[in-house]
Coordinates of C-alpha atoms and ligand atoms in Angstrom, one line a residue:
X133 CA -17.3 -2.1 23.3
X134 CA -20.1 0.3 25.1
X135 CA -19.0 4.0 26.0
X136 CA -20.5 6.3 28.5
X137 CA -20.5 9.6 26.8
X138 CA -20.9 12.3 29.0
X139 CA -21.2 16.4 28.8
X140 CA -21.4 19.0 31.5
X141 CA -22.9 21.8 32.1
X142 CA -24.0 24.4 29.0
X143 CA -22.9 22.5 26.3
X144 CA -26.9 21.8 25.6
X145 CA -26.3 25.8 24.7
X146 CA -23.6 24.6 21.8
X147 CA -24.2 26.9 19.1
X148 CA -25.6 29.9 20.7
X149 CA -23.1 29.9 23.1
X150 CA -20.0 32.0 22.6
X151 CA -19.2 30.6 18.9
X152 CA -16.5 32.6 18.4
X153 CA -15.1 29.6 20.9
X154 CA -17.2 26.7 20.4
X155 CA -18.6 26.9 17.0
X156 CA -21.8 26.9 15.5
X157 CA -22.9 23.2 16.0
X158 CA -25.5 22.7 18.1
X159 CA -25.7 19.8 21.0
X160 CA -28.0 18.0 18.1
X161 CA -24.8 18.0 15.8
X162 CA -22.7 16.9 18.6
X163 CA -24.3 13.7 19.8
X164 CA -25.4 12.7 15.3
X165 CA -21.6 12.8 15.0
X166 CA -20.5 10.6 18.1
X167 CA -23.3 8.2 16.9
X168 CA -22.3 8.3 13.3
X169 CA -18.7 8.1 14.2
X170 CA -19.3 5.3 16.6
X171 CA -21.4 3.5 14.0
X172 CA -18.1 3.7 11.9
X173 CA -16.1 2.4 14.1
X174 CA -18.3 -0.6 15.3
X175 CA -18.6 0.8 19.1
X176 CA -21.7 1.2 21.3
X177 CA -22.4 4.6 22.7
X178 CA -24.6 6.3 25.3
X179 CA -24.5 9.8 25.0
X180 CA -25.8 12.2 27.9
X181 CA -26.0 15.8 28.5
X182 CA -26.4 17.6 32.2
X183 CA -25.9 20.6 34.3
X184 CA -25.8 18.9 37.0
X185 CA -22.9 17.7 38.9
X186 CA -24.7 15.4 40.5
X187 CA -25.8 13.5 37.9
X188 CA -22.8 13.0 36.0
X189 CA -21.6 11.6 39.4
X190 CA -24.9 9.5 39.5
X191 CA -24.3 8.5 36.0
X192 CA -20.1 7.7 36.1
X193 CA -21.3 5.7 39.3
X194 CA -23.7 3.4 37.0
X195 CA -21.1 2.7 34.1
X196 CA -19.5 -0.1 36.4
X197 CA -20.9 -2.8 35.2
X198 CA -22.6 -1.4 32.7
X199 CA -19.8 0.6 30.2
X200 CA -16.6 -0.7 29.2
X201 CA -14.9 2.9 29.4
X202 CA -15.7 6.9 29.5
X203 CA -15.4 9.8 27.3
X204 CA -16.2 13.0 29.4
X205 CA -16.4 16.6 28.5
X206 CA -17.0 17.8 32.1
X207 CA -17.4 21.3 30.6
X208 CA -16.5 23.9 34.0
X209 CA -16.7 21.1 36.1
X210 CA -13.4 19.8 35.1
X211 CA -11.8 22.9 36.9
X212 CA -13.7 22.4 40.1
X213 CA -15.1 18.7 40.5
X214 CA -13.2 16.5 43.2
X215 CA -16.7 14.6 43.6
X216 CA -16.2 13.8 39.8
X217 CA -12.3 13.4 40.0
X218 CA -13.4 11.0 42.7
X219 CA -16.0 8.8 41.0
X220 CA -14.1 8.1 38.1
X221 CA -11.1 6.7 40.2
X222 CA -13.8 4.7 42.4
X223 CA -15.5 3.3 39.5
X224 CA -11.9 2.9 37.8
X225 CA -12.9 2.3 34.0
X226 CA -10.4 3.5 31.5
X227 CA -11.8 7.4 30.6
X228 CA -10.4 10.4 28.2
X229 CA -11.5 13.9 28.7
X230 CA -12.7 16.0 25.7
X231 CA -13.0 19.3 25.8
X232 CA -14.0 21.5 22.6
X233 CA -12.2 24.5 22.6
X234 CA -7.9 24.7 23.2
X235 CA -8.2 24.4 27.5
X236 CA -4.5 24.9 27.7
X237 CA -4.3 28.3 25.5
X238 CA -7.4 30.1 27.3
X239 CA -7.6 31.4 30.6
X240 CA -5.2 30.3 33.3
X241 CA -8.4 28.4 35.2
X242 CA -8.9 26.1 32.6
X243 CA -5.6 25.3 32.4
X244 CA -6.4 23.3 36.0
X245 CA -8.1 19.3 35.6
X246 CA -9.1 17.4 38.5
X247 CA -10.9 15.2 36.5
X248 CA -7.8 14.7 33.7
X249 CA -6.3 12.9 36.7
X250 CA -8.5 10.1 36.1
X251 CA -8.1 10.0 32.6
X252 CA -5.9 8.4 30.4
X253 CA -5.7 10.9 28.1
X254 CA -7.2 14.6 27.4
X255 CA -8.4 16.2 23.8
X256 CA -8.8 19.3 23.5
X257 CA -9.2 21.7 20.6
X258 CA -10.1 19.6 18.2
X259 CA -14.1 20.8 18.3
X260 CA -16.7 17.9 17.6
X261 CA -13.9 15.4 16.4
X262 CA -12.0 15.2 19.4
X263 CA -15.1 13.0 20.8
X264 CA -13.8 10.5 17.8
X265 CA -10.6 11.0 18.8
X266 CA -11.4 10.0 22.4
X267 CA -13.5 6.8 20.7
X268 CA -10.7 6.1 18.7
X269 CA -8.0 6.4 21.4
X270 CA -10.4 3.8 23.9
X271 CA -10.6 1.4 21.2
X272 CA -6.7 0.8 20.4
X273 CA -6.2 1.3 24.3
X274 CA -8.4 -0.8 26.1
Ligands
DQA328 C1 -15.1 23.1 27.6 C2 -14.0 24.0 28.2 C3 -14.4 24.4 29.7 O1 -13.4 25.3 30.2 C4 -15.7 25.2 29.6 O2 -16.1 25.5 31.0 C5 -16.8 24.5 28.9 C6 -16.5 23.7 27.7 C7 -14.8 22.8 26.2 O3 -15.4 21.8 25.7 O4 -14.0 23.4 25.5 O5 -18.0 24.6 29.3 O6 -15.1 21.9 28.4

């Protein structure tokens, strides 16, 4: 099984970026552990980074054909992407959305997913893990 990893904007900033919230890991740390864990667990993985929304439009776009599913942390364009929202219903691949940091226990914005609508699931909280949570979640769900 391949799976499109994908991160939104500032989360190349993991580990100077408010830590307090989102830990001291770096964006380094993040994408050894998704590799490491996907090693463990037999799965393919391509992992990507952007501040773009653009891109990570560009990029969903491409997984047809290409990925068997999606793990997304749209970052703060899960509160305001219909393009995104829209891409992963068009290219209709089962997808979770991560997110670091407890969404639903922080400010009332982030309580709002367009993207989540195209997902079969949403982790959140669980820091780095909950991209292996997402892995692991795709893999008994396909
Ligand atoms: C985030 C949560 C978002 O609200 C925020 O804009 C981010 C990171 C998370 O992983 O906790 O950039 O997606």
């Amino acid at each position: 099984m391949k799976i499109l990893i994908l991160n939104g904007p500032n989360l190349n900033m993991l580990g100077l970026r408010e830590p307090d919230i989102y830990g001291s890991q770096t964006y380094d740390d993040l994408v050894a552990f998704v590799q490491q864990s996907a090693q463990e667990l037999n799965l393919q993985v391509d992992v990507r980074q952007s501040n773009h929304e653009g891109e990570l439009v560009t990029w969903i776009q491409q997984a047809r054909g290409t990925a068997d599913a999606i793990v997304i942390n749209p970052a703060a364009y899960t509160h305001t992407s219909v393009a995104i929202l829209d891409a992963l219903l068009a290219v209709n691949l089962p997808a979770v959305e991560v997110h670091l940091s407890n969404v639903h226990a922080r400010e009332e914005f982030r309580r709002v997913s367009y993207c989540a609508m195209a997902c079969k699931q949403v982790v959140a909280g669980q820091g780095i893990q909950g991209y292996r949570a997402a892995m692991e979640y795709l893999l008994t769900n396909q």
